XYZ file of C-alpha atoms in Angstrom:
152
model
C -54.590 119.266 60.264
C -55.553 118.046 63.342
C -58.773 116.386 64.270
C -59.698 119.489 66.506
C -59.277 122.194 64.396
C -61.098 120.284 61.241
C -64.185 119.928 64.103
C -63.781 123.798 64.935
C -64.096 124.779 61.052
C -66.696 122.150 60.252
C -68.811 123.366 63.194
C -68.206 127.381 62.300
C -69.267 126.318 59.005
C -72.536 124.931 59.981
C -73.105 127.472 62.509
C -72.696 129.975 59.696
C -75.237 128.402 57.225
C -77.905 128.098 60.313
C -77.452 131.555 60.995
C -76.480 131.211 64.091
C -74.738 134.548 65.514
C -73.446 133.283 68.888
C -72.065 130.221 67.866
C -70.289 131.807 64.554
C -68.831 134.839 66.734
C -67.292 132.475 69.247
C -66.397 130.008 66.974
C -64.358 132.667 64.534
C -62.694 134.027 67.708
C -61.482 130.791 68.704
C -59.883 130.144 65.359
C -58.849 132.888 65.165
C -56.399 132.574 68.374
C -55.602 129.384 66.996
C -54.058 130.321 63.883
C -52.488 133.107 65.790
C -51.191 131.079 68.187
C -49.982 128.811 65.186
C -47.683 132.024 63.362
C -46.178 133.072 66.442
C -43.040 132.335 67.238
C -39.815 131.512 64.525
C -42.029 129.153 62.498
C -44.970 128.565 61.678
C -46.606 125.341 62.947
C -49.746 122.904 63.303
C -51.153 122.849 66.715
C -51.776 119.477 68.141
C -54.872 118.762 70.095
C -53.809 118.942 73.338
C -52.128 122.742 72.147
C -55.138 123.780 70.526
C -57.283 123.059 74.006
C -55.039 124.986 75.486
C -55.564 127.762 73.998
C -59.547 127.228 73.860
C -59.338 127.027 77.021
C -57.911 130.107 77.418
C -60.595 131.449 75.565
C -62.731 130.054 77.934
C -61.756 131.803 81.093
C -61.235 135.137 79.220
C -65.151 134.411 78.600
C -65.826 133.879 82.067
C -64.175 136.673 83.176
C -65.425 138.835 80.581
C -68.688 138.025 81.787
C -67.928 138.718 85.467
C -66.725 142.064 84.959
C -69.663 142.660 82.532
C -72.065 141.730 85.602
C -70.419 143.854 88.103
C -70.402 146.838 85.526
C -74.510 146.215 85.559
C -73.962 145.221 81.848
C -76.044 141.949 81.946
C -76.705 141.658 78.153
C -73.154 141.888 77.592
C -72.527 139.611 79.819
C -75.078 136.953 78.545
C -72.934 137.135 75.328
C -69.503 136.730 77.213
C -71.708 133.655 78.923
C -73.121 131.724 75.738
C -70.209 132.171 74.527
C -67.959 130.850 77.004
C -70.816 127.391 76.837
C -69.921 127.461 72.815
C -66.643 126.744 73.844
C -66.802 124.572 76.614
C -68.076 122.144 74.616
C -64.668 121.722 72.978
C -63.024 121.072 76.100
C -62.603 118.238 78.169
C -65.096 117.321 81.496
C -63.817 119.870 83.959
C -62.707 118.029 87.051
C -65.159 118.158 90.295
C -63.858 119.080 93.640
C -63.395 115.234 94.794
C -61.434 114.247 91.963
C -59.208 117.297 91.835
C -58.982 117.032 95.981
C -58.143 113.313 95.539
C -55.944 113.832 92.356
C -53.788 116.521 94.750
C -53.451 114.526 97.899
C -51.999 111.217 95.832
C -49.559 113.672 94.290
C -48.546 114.903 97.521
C -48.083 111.019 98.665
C -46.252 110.057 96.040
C -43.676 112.850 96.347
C -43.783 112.569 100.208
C -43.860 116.470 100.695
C -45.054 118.302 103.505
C -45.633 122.468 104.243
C -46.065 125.393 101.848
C -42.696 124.923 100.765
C -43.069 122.261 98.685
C -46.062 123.992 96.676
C -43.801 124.742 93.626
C -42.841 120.708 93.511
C -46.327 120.022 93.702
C -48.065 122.127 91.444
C -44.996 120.784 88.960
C -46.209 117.298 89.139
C -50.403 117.911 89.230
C -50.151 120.300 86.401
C -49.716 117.606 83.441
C -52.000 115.206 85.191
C -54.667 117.649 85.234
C -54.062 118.789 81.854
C -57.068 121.588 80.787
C -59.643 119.417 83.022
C -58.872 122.067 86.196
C -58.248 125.889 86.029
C -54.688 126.704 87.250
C -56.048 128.954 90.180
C -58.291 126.168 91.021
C -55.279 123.438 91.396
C -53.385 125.693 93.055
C -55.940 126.883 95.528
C -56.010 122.716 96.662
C -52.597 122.377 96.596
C -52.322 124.746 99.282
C -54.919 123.626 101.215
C -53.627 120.542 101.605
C -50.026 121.439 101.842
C -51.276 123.722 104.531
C -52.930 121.107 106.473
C -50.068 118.367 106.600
């Protein structure tokens, strides 16, 4: 089993015996996409780490979101829960990126490929995608990558 997923069930665990509701509902869900993520498919297999962030963070954003939509709606204690829950999990993921280190992370890509234009955003996007591995939404990454293919 892998180091993550022991954490995840040691920490549900504990956040069941304290009684704590937030914690226990967003830990269960999270497991609970985890195994599901681990039967689908032809076989059935044991995430690795990096797989099992994946799909926390996942969970994440759906939280976020969730929460958005809640706010809009007028539905602010609903969307408190969406919130703590989305910090529950964010603990399990790794330090998100800030806007300098994605910006900088982007432009060396583009260097090292020697692109130019909004053509070459699918190249891009190719090669900053594993090297920003869970620490940077998609939209976000993208949303650089375009800047500064638009601006060379």
């Amino acid at each position: 089993m892998s180091a993550l997923k022991e954490r995840l069930e040691a920490d549900l665990a504990a956040a069941m015996k304290a009684r704590d509701p937030v914690r226990t509902r967003a830990l269960r869900m999270a497991l609970t996409s985890v195994r599901n993520e681990e039967v689908s498919g032809d076989k059935v297999r044991e995430l690795t780490d990096d797989e099992i962030i994946k799909v926390l963070t996942s969970e994440a954003k759906k939280r976020r979101e969730a929460a958005d939509a809640f706010a809009k709606a007028g539905r602010e204690e609903q969307a408190e829960a969406e919130r703590a829950e989305h910090e529950v999990l964010s603990a399990y993921l790794p330090a998100q990126l800030t806007d300098e280190e994605l910006s900088a992370l982007v432009a060396s890509v583009i260097a090292e490929l020697g692109v130019s234009g909004p053509r070459a955003m699918g190249q891009v996007m190719k090669a900053v995608n594993p090297k920003v591995a869970g620490r940077a939404e998609g939209a976000r990454v993208a949303a650089e990558v375009k800047r500064q293919l638009a601006s060379s």
